[in-house]
Amino acid sequence: MPVPFSWATLDTWYDAVVVGAGFGGLATALELCRRGARVALCEALNYPGGCASTFRRGGYAFESGATLFSGFDAHQLFGRWIREHALDVTVEPVDPLVELRAPGLRLPVHRDRARFIGEIRALPGAPVEAIERFFETQARVAGVLWPLFDDPDLLPPLNLRSLLRHAGRAWTYAPLARWLGRPLGAVVAHHGLEHFTPLRTYLDALCQITVQCSAAEAEAPFALAAMDYYWRGTGHVRGGIGQLAKALTGAITARGGDVLLANQVRAVTPVEGGWKVTARRGELRARHVVANTLPQGLRSLLDAPVGRLPRVDALAERVNEGWGAAMLYLVVRPPEGDSGSARHLELVRDPAQTFTEGNHLFASVSGVTDEGRARPGQRTVTVSTHVPLKKLADLSPEAQGPYFAQLHARMREGLEELAPEWMGQVVHAMTASPRTFQRFTLREAGAVGGVPRRAGLGNYRTLGPFQADRGLWLVGDSVFPGQSTLATAVGGVRTAASIASAR
């Protein structure tokens, strides 16, 4: 067991205050409590989870974002937490995990990797040998990187023991060297697959929702590892992913932490010996503050002008190169003969166009076992698409209304074209722009996905916890290890380790 630590000399001081109960903040708070720290977790909303939350409107419960979650195998982070903290969470397997649909293409992504590759090999005109070689390359790279997620002690901050472990497996890193700083498109071209449209469509769709850019742009090691996401403990949380977030708040409380929902933090101010956190319910003082926000949000909490924290400014600029979320929240009656399981659909209207602004949709459909999400005989559907943050920033307030009206119309058209069985009986519909998404999740500007991982060695400059100032930390999908609920949670665990070692 870790040795408990505490710098607190007065009952009014915490070892750490965590701002934001997204999965990065939840993980940081839980790991700090596990290490014996005195922790307060403040969340402005009355439910936890951030972008991976479940919220209620009009008697229905929707996933905030259309998402699929991994990390539930027994040896992985979420699987270990469920076991070690006796979390009241049920994870249901689904197969196929996702179905990719485009004109003339129906590609189920099965839980069995070999079966999925077989589906691609069986497509008309498939270059079988090239496909096999490509997925062999992908498996080698993913096999190097995924153990770092499965065992976060291998990630920074590194101690002597973890350095020795890396030295012992140094030979396994060889498959990475060839592709560092190069795009996934180069790997595809190397295997002669650049003209095989079904695979390119699959890769572009996958990269857009994982590393947040096209396959032609994506940093190859990140993208090749992301391709394994579906085969690394992926499942559906019964009742919605918010059930896992809620269970984690219970585990934090059971470990002695204070979870303060509906307690918006308004300011973070340096004081002698640490930080003052001004929140809706009063002030807290802590040696460390961990912000589970975007860098823009941290700057706002500090009331810091651009230029005061250059590293935070640079990170904020990289986030601004990414995406906001436009959403449709639907309640439907399922098609006749539906199995009743949760489903995830990835829809591409035109593979030759960019996978944004309604051309690419990701839809998550609740299952019949998700009691309380909708009325009997109904299912909730969350549908998302990416919109460029820079484009939104340039739109006048008068132009935004017509823009989103047209965008939501395109989203509905895409659903009608590629998933008509789910649009036959829509009983309730709610649209959401990034501004609306921000209200449900408190993500600045409704941004999703953190930093697009476009090809370049700059992706490796910061490979550990992000300390913005002494005792001030940033966690979430804008910092390493990046995008996905599992990655943000792993990042929170490593940030807690850094705080513990800072004593």
Coordinates of C-alpha atoms in Angstrom, one line a residue:
M1 CA 0.0 0.0 0.0
P2 CA 1.2 3.6 -0.7
V3 CA 2.5 5.5 2.3
P4 CA 0.0 8.2 3.3
F5 CA 1.1 11.7 3.0
S6 CA -0.1 15.1 4.0
W7 CA 1.3 18.6 4.2
A8 CA -1.8 20.0 5.9
T9 CA -1.2 21.7 9.2
L10 CA -4.7 23.2 9.6
D11 CA -8.1 21.6 9.2
T12 CA -8.9 24.3 6.7
W13 CA -6.2 23.1 4.3
Y14 CA -6.4 20.3 1.7
D15 CA -3.5 18.6 0.2
A16 CA -5.2 19.0 -3.2
V17 CA -8.4 20.6 -4.6
V18 CA -9.4 19.1 -7.9
V19 CA -11.5 21.4 -10.1
G20 CA -13.9 19.5 -12.4
A21 CA -15.2 15.9 -12.2
G22 CA -14.5 14.7 -15.7
F23 CA -12.6 11.5 -15.8
G24 CA -9.2 13.2 -15.5
G25 CA -10.4 14.9 -12.3
L26 CA -12.1 11.8 -10.9
A27 CA -9.0 9.7 -11.5
T28 CA -6.7 12.3 -9.9
A29 CA -8.9 12.6 -6.8
L30 CA -9.4 8.9 -6.4
E31 CA -5.7 8.1 -6.7
L32 CA -4.7 10.9 -4.3
C33 CA -7.2 9.6 -1.7
R34 CA -5.8 6.1 -2.2
R35 CA -2.4 7.6 -1.3
G36 CA -3.8 9.1 1.9
A37 CA -4.1 12.7 0.8
R38 CA -6.9 15.1 2.0
V39 CA -8.8 15.9 -1.2
A40 CA -11.7 18.0 -2.3
L41 CA -13.3 17.5 -5.7
C42 CA -15.4 20.5 -6.9
E43 CA -17.8 20.2 -9.8
A44 CA -20.0 23.0 -11.1
L45 CA -22.7 20.6 -12.5
N46 CA -24.9 18.5 -10.2
Y47 CA -23.6 15.3 -12.0
P48 CA -20.1 14.1 -12.7
G49 CA -18.4 12.9 -15.9
G50 CA -17.8 16.0 -18.0
C51 CA -17.8 15.1 -21.7
A52 CA -18.5 11.5 -20.6
S53 CA -21.5 12.2 -18.5
T54 CA -25.2 11.2 -18.6
F55 CA -27.6 14.1 -18.2
R56 CA -31.4 14.3 -17.8
R57 CA -33.8 16.5 -19.8
G58 CA -37.5 16.2 -20.3
G59 CA -37.7 12.9 -18.4
Y60 CA -35.0 11.3 -20.6
A61 CA -31.3 10.5 -19.9
F62 CA -28.8 11.1 -22.7
E63 CA -25.1 10.5 -23.0
S64 CA -23.6 14.0 -23.3
G65 CA -21.4 12.8 -26.2
A66 CA -21.7 9.8 -28.5
T67 CA -18.9 7.7 -27.3
L68 CA -17.6 4.1 -26.9
F69 CA -15.5 3.3 -23.8
S70 CA -12.6 0.9 -23.3
G71 CA -10.4 -0.1 -20.4
F72 CA -12.8 -2.6 -18.7
D73 CA -10.7 -5.8 -18.9
A74 CA -9.8 -7.1 -15.4
H75 CA -6.2 -5.9 -15.7
Q76 CA -7.0 -2.5 -17.1
L77 CA -7.6 0.7 -15.1
F78 CA -11.4 0.8 -15.1
G79 CA -11.6 -3.0 -14.6
R80 CA -9.3 -2.8 -11.6
W81 CA -11.3 0.1 -10.1
I82 CA -14.6 -1.8 -10.5
R83 CA -13.0 -4.7 -8.6
E84 CA -10.9 -2.9 -6.0
H85 CA -13.5 -0.3 -5.1
A86 CA -16.6 -2.6 -5.5
L87 CA -18.1 -0.1 -7.9
D88 CA -21.8 -0.7 -8.6
V89 CA -21.2 -0.8 -12.4
T90 CA -22.3 -3.4 -14.9
V91 CA -20.3 -3.5 -18.2
E92 CA -22.1 -5.2 -21.1
P93 CA -20.3 -6.6 -24.1
V94 CA -21.7 -5.5 -27.5
D95 CA -20.9 -7.1 -30.8
P96 CA -20.4 -5.6 -33.2
L97 CA -18.9 -2.7 -31.2
V98 CA -19.5 -0.3 -34.1
E99 CA -21.0 -0.5 -37.5
L100 CA -19.4 1.8 -40.1
R101 CA -21.8 2.7 -42.9
A102 CA -21.1 4.7 -46.0
P103 CA -22.7 4.5 -49.5
G104 CA -22.1 1.0 -50.7
L105 CA -20.4 0.0 -47.4
R106 CA -21.5 -1.8 -44.3
L107 CA -18.5 -2.8 -42.1
P108 CA -19.1 -4.2 -38.7
V109 CA -16.3 -3.8 -36.2
H110 CA -16.4 -7.1 -34.2
R111 CA -15.0 -7.7 -30.8
D112 CA -12.8 -10.3 -32.3
R113 CA -9.9 -8.6 -34.2
A114 CA -9.3 -11.4 -36.6
R115 CA -13.0 -11.5 -37.5
F116 CA -13.0 -7.8 -38.2
I117 CA -9.9 -8.1 -40.4
G118 CA -11.7 -10.9 -42.2
E119 CA -14.6 -8.6 -42.9
I120 CA -12.3 -6.1 -44.6
R121 CA -10.5 -8.9 -46.6
A122 CA -13.9 -10.1 -47.9
L123 CA -14.8 -6.7 -49.3
P124 CA -14.9 -6.5 -53.2
G125 CA -11.6 -5.8 -54.7
A126 CA -9.7 -6.1 -51.4
P127 CA -5.9 -6.5 -51.7
V128 CA -5.8 -9.3 -49.2
E129 CA -2.0 -9.7 -48.7
A130 CA -1.5 -5.9 -48.4
I131 CA -4.3 -5.7 -45.8
E132 CA -2.7 -8.5 -43.8
R133 CA 0.7 -6.8 -43.8
F134 CA -0.8 -3.4 -42.8
F135 CA -2.6 -4.9 -39.8
E136 CA 0.6 -6.8 -38.8
T137 CA 2.3 -3.4 -38.7
Q138 CA -0.6 -2.0 -36.7
A139 CA -0.5 -4.8 -34.2
R140 CA 3.2 -4.4 -33.6
V141 CA 2.9 -0.7 -32.8
A142 CA -0.2 -1.1 -30.7
G143 CA 1.4 -3.9 -28.8
V144 CA 4.2 -1.6 -27.8
L145 CA 2.0 1.3 -26.7
W146 CA -1.0 -0.3 -25.0
P147 CA 0.9 -1.8 -22.1
L148 CA 1.6 1.8 -21.1
F149 CA -2.1 2.3 -20.6
D150 CA -2.6 -1.1 -18.9
D151 CA 0.2 -0.4 -16.4
P152 CA 0.3 3.4 -15.9
D153 CA 3.5 3.1 -13.7
L154 CA 5.4 2.8 -17.0
L155 CA 4.3 6.4 -17.8
P156 CA 6.0 9.6 -16.4
P157 CA 6.8 10.5 -13.7
L158 CA 9.4 7.7 -13.9
N159 CA 11.3 6.4 -10.9
L160 CA 14.3 4.0 -10.9
R161 CA 12.0 0.9 -10.9
S162 CA 10.0 2.1 -13.9
L163 CA 13.2 3.1 -15.8
L164 CA 14.6 -0.3 -15.2
R165 CA 11.4 -1.9 -16.5
H166 CA 11.6 0.3 -19.7
A167 CA 15.3 -0.8 -20.1
G168 CA 14.2 -4.4 -19.9
R169 CA 11.7 -3.9 -22.7
A170 CA 13.6 -1.4 -24.8
W171 CA 13.9 -3.9 -27.7
T172 CA 10.1 -3.8 -28.1
Y173 CA 10.1 -0.1 -29.0
A174 CA 11.9 -0.8 -32.3
P175 CA 8.6 -0.9 -34.4
L176 CA 7.9 2.8 -33.4
A177 CA 11.1 4.3 -34.7
R178 CA 10.2 4.1 -38.4
W179 CA 6.9 5.9 -38.0
L180 CA 7.7 8.6 -35.4
G181 CA 6.7 12.0 -36.8
R182 CA 5.1 10.6 -39.9
P183 CA 1.4 10.4 -40.7
L184 CA -0.8 7.3 -40.8
G185 CA -1.3 8.0 -44.5
A186 CA 2.4 7.2 -45.0
V187 CA 1.9 3.7 -43.4
V188 CA -1.2 3.2 -45.7
A189 CA 0.8 4.2 -48.8
H190 CA 3.8 2.0 -47.7
H191 CA 1.5 -1.0 -47.9
G192 CA 0.0 0.0 -51.2
L193 CA -3.5 0.6 -49.7
E194 CA -4.0 4.3 -50.5
H195 CA -6.5 3.6 -53.2
F196 CA -8.6 1.0 -51.3
T197 CA -11.5 3.2 -50.4
P198 CA -13.2 1.1 -47.7
L199 CA -10.1 0.9 -45.6
R200 CA -9.4 4.6 -46.1
T201 CA -13.0 5.4 -45.0
Y202 CA -12.6 3.3 -41.9
L203 CA -9.3 4.9 -41.0
D204 CA -10.5 8.5 -41.6
A205 CA -13.6 7.8 -39.5
L206 CA -11.7 6.2 -36.7
C207 CA -9.0 8.9 -36.6
Q208 CA -11.5 11.7 -36.6
I209 CA -13.1 10.5 -33.3
T210 CA -9.8 9.3 -31.6
V211 CA -6.8 11.5 -32.6
Q212 CA -9.1 14.2 -34.0
C213 CA -7.9 14.5 -37.6
S214 CA -7.8 12.6 -40.8
A215 CA -5.7 9.5 -41.4
A216 CA -3.6 11.5 -43.9
E217 CA -2.6 13.9 -41.1
A218 CA -2.6 11.7 -38.0
E219 CA 0.7 11.0 -36.1
A220 CA 1.2 7.3 -37.1
P221 CA 2.0 5.8 -33.7
F222 CA -0.9 7.5 -32.0
A223 CA -3.3 6.4 -34.8
L224 CA -2.0 2.9 -35.0
A225 CA -2.5 2.5 -31.2
A226 CA -6.0 4.1 -31.5
M227 CA -7.0 1.4 -33.9
D228 CA -6.7 -1.1 -31.1
Y229 CA -9.2 0.8 -29.0
Y230 CA -12.1 -1.5 -29.9
W231 CA -10.2 -4.6 -28.8
R232 CA -9.0 -3.3 -25.4
G233 CA -11.7 -3.9 -22.9
T234 CA -14.4 -2.1 -24.7
G235 CA -18.0 -2.3 -23.5
H236 CA -21.3 -0.5 -22.7
V237 CA -21.9 0.7 -19.2
R238 CA -25.5 -0.2 -18.3
G239 CA -27.5 2.9 -17.6
G240 CA -25.0 5.2 -19.3
I241 CA -21.3 6.1 -18.8
G242 CA -22.5 8.6 -16.1
Q243 CA -23.0 5.5 -13.9
L244 CA -19.3 4.9 -13.8
A245 CA -18.6 8.6 -13.0
K246 CA -21.2 8.5 -10.2
A247 CA -19.7 5.3 -8.8
L248 CA -16.2 6.9 -8.8
T249 CA -17.5 9.8 -6.8
G250 CA -18.8 7.3 -4.2
A251 CA -15.3 5.6 -4.1
I252 CA -13.7 9.0 -3.5
T253 CA -16.0 9.7 -0.7
A254 CA -15.4 6.2 0.8
R255 CA -11.7 6.9 0.7
G256 CA -12.2 10.1 2.8
G257 CA -12.4 12.7 -0.1
D258 CA -14.9 15.5 -0.2
V259 CA -17.0 15.5 -3.4
L260 CA -18.7 18.9 -3.8
L261 CA -21.2 18.8 -6.8
A262 CA -23.0 22.0 -7.9
N263 CA -20.0 23.9 -6.5
Q264 CA -18.6 26.0 -9.3
V265 CA -15.1 27.2 -8.8
R266 CA -14.9 30.9 -9.7
A267 CA -11.2 31.7 -9.1
V268 CA -7.9 30.2 -8.2
T269 CA -5.5 32.5 -6.5
P270 CA -1.9 32.0 -5.2
V271 CA -1.5 32.5 -1.4
E272 CA 1.4 31.8 0.9
G273 CA 1.9 28.0 1.1
G274 CA -0.4 27.1 -1.8
W275 CA -3.6 28.2 -3.4
K276 CA -7.0 29.7 -2.5
V277 CA -9.9 28.2 -4.4
T278 CA -13.0 30.5 -4.4
A279 CA -16.1 28.4 -5.1
R280 CA -19.9 28.8 -5.0
R281 CA -20.1 27.4 -1.5
G282 CA -17.1 29.2 -0.1
E283 CA -13.3 29.2 -0.1
L284 CA -10.9 26.2 0.1
R285 CA -7.2 26.3 0.5
A286 CA -4.8 23.7 -0.8
R287 CA -1.1 23.0 -1.4
H288 CA -2.0 21.8 -4.9
V289 CA -4.8 22.6 -7.3
V290 CA -5.6 20.2 -10.2
A291 CA -7.7 21.7 -13.0
N292 CA -9.7 19.2 -15.1
T293 CA -10.4 21.9 -17.7
L294 CA -9.1 23.0 -21.0
P295 CA -6.1 25.4 -20.9
Q296 CA -8.5 28.2 -21.7
G297 CA -10.5 27.3 -18.6
L298 CA -7.4 27.3 -16.4
R299 CA -6.5 30.7 -17.7
S300 CA -9.9 32.0 -16.8
L301 CA -9.8 30.6 -13.3
L302 CA -6.5 32.3 -12.7
D303 CA -7.6 35.5 -14.4
A304 CA -4.3 35.3 -16.2
P305 CA -3.7 37.4 -19.3
V306 CA -2.2 35.8 -22.4
G307 CA 1.6 35.9 -22.0
R308 CA 1.7 35.1 -18.2
L309 CA 1.8 31.3 -18.7
P310 CA 3.3 30.7 -22.1
R311 CA 3.0 26.9 -22.0
V312 CA -0.7 27.2 -21.2
D313 CA -1.1 29.7 -24.0
A314 CA 0.6 27.4 -26.5
L315 CA -1.6 24.5 -25.5
A316 CA -4.7 26.7 -25.8
E317 CA -3.7 27.5 -29.3
R318 CA -3.4 23.8 -30.2
V319 CA -6.8 23.1 -28.7
N320 CA -8.2 26.0 -30.9
E321 CA -7.0 24.1 -34.0
G322 CA -9.5 21.3 -33.1
W323 CA -13.2 20.8 -32.9
G324 CA -16.5 21.7 -31.2
A325 CA -19.4 19.3 -31.0
A326 CA -22.8 19.7 -32.7
M327 CA -25.3 17.2 -31.3
L328 CA -28.7 15.7 -31.9
Y329 CA -30.4 14.1 -28.9
L330 CA -33.2 11.8 -30.0
V331 CA -35.8 9.5 -28.4
V332 CA -36.9 6.8 -30.9
R333 CA -38.9 3.6 -31.0
P334 CA -36.6 0.8 -32.1
P335 CA -37.0 -0.9 -35.5
E336 CA -38.9 -4.2 -35.6
G337 CA -36.6 -7.2 -34.8
D338 CA -34.0 -5.1 -33.0
S339 CA -31.9 -7.2 -30.6
G340 CA -32.3 -4.7 -27.7
S341 CA -28.6 -4.2 -27.1
A342 CA -26.8 -0.9 -27.1
R343 CA -25.5 0.1 -30.5
H344 CA -22.9 2.4 -32.0
L345 CA -23.1 3.6 -35.6
E346 CA -20.5 5.5 -37.5
L347 CA -22.0 7.2 -40.6
V348 CA -20.1 8.7 -43.6
R349 CA -22.1 10.4 -46.3
D350 CA -19.3 11.1 -48.7
P351 CA -15.9 9.5 -48.1
A352 CA -14.2 12.0 -50.5
Q353 CA -15.2 15.0 -48.3
T354 CA -13.8 16.0 -44.9
F355 CA -15.2 14.0 -42.0
T356 CA -16.8 17.0 -40.3
E357 CA -19.9 19.3 -40.3
G358 CA -22.5 16.6 -40.8
N359 CA -20.6 14.5 -43.4
H360 CA -19.4 12.2 -40.6
L361 CA -21.7 11.2 -37.7
F362 CA -21.2 9.0 -34.6
A363 CA -24.4 7.7 -33.0
S364 CA -24.8 5.9 -29.6
V365 CA -28.1 4.1 -29.0
S366 CA -29.1 3.0 -25.5
G367 CA -30.1 -0.6 -24.8
V368 CA -33.2 -2.1 -23.3
T369 CA -31.3 -2.8 -20.1
D370 CA -30.6 0.9 -19.6
E371 CA -33.5 1.4 -17.4
G372 CA -34.6 5.0 -16.7
R373 CA -33.0 6.3 -19.9
A374 CA -36.4 6.4 -21.7
R375 CA -39.9 5.1 -21.4
P376 CA -40.6 1.4 -22.1
G377 CA -40.4 0.7 -25.8
Q378 CA -38.2 3.7 -26.4
R379 CA -34.4 4.3 -26.8
T380 CA -32.3 7.4 -26.5
V381 CA -29.9 8.2 -29.3
T382 CA -27.0 10.7 -29.0
V383 CA -25.5 11.8 -32.4
S384 CA -22.4 14.0 -32.8
T385 CA -20.4 15.7 -35.5
H386 CA -17.3 17.9 -35.4
V387 CA -17.3 21.6 -36.3
P388 CA -14.1 23.6 -36.6
L389 CA -13.5 25.8 -33.6
K390 CA -11.7 28.5 -35.7
K391 CA -14.6 28.6 -38.1
L392 CA -17.1 29.1 -35.3
A393 CA -14.9 31.9 -33.8
D394 CA -15.1 33.7 -37.1
L395 CA -18.9 33.5 -37.4
S396 CA -20.9 36.5 -36.2
P397 CA -23.7 35.8 -33.7
E398 CA -26.2 36.5 -36.5
A399 CA -24.6 33.9 -38.8
Q400 CA -24.4 31.1 -36.2
G401 CA -28.2 30.5 -36.1
P402 CA -28.6 29.7 -39.8
Y403 CA -25.3 27.8 -39.8
F404 CA -26.4 25.4 -37.1
A405 CA -29.9 25.1 -38.6
Q406 CA -28.4 23.9 -41.8
L407 CA -25.9 21.7 -40.0
H408 CA -28.6 19.9 -38.0
A409 CA -30.6 19.4 -41.2
R410 CA -27.6 17.7 -42.7
M411 CA -27.2 15.5 -39.7
R412 CA -30.9 14.4 -40.0
E413 CA -30.4 13.8 -43.7
G414 CA -27.4 11.6 -43.0
L415 CA -29.3 9.6 -40.4
E416 CA -32.2 9.2 -42.9
E417 CA -29.8 8.0 -45.6
L418 CA -27.6 5.7 -43.7
A419 CA -29.6 4.6 -40.6
P420 CA -33.2 4.9 -41.7
E421 CA -34.4 2.1 -39.4
W422 CA -33.7 4.4 -36.4
M423 CA -35.5 7.4 -37.8
G424 CA -38.8 5.8 -38.5
Q425 CA -40.4 6.7 -35.2
V426 CA -38.7 9.7 -33.6
V427 CA -40.8 10.7 -30.6
H428 CA -38.6 13.5 -29.2
A429 CA -35.7 15.5 -30.6
M430 CA -33.3 18.1 -29.2
T431 CA -30.6 19.9 -31.0
A432 CA -27.3 21.2 -29.5
S433 CA -24.7 23.5 -30.8
P434 CA -21.2 23.7 -29.2
R435 CA -22.7 26.4 -27.0
T436 CA -25.4 24.0 -25.8
F437 CA -22.8 21.2 -25.4
Q438 CA -20.9 23.6 -23.2
R439 CA -23.9 24.0 -21.0
F440 CA -24.3 20.2 -20.6
T441 CA -20.6 19.6 -20.0
L442 CA -19.0 23.0 -19.1
R443 CA -16.4 22.5 -21.8
E444 CA -15.1 25.9 -22.9
A445 CA -16.6 26.8 -26.4
G446 CA -18.1 23.3 -26.5
A447 CA -14.7 21.9 -27.5
V448 CA -14.2 18.2 -27.8
G449 CA -11.2 15.9 -28.2
G450 CA -8.4 18.1 -26.9
V451 CA -5.5 18.6 -29.3
P452 CA -5.6 17.1 -32.8
R453 CA -2.6 14.7 -33.0
R454 CA -1.3 15.7 -36.4
A455 CA 2.0 14.2 -37.6
G456 CA 5.1 15.7 -36.0
L457 CA 7.7 15.1 -33.3
G458 CA 6.1 17.9 -31.3
N459 CA 3.6 15.4 -30.1
Y460 CA 6.4 13.9 -27.9
R461 CA 7.7 17.1 -26.2
T462 CA 5.4 16.7 -23.2
L463 CA 5.0 13.1 -22.2
G464 CA 4.0 13.4 -18.6
P465 CA 1.8 15.4 -16.2
F466 CA 1.4 19.1 -17.0
Q467 CA 2.4 21.5 -14.3
A468 CA 1.3 25.0 -15.2
D469 CA 2.8 26.7 -12.1
R470 CA 4.2 25.5 -8.8
G471 CA 1.5 23.3 -7.3
L472 CA -0.9 24.0 -10.2
W473 CA -1.7 21.1 -12.6
L474 CA -3.8 20.5 -15.7
V475 CA -5.4 17.2 -16.5
G476 CA -7.8 16.1 -19.3
D477 CA -7.7 15.3 -23.0
S478 CA -5.6 18.3 -23.9
V479 CA -2.6 16.9 -22.1
F480 CA -0.7 13.6 -22.4
P481 CA -1.7 10.8 -22.9
G482 CA -4.6 12.6 -24.6
Q483 CA -7.9 11.7 -26.1
S484 CA -10.3 9.1 -24.7
T485 CA -11.9 8.6 -21.4
L486 CA -9.4 5.9 -20.5
A487 CA -6.5 8.2 -21.5
T488 CA -7.7 11.1 -19.4
A489 CA -8.1 8.8 -16.4
V490 CA -4.6 7.4 -16.8
G491 CA -3.3 10.9 -17.0
G492 CA -5.1 11.7 -13.8
V493 CA -3.4 8.7 -12.1
R494 CA 0.0 9.9 -13.2
T495 CA -0.7 13.5 -12.1
A496 CA -1.6 12.2 -8.6
A497 CA 1.8 10.3 -8.6
S498 CA 3.6 13.5 -9.4
I499 CA 1.8 15.4 -6.6
A500 CA 2.7 12.7 -4.2
S501 CA 6.3 12.7 -5.2
A502 CA 6.4 16.6 -4.8
R503 CA 6.3 16.4 -1.0

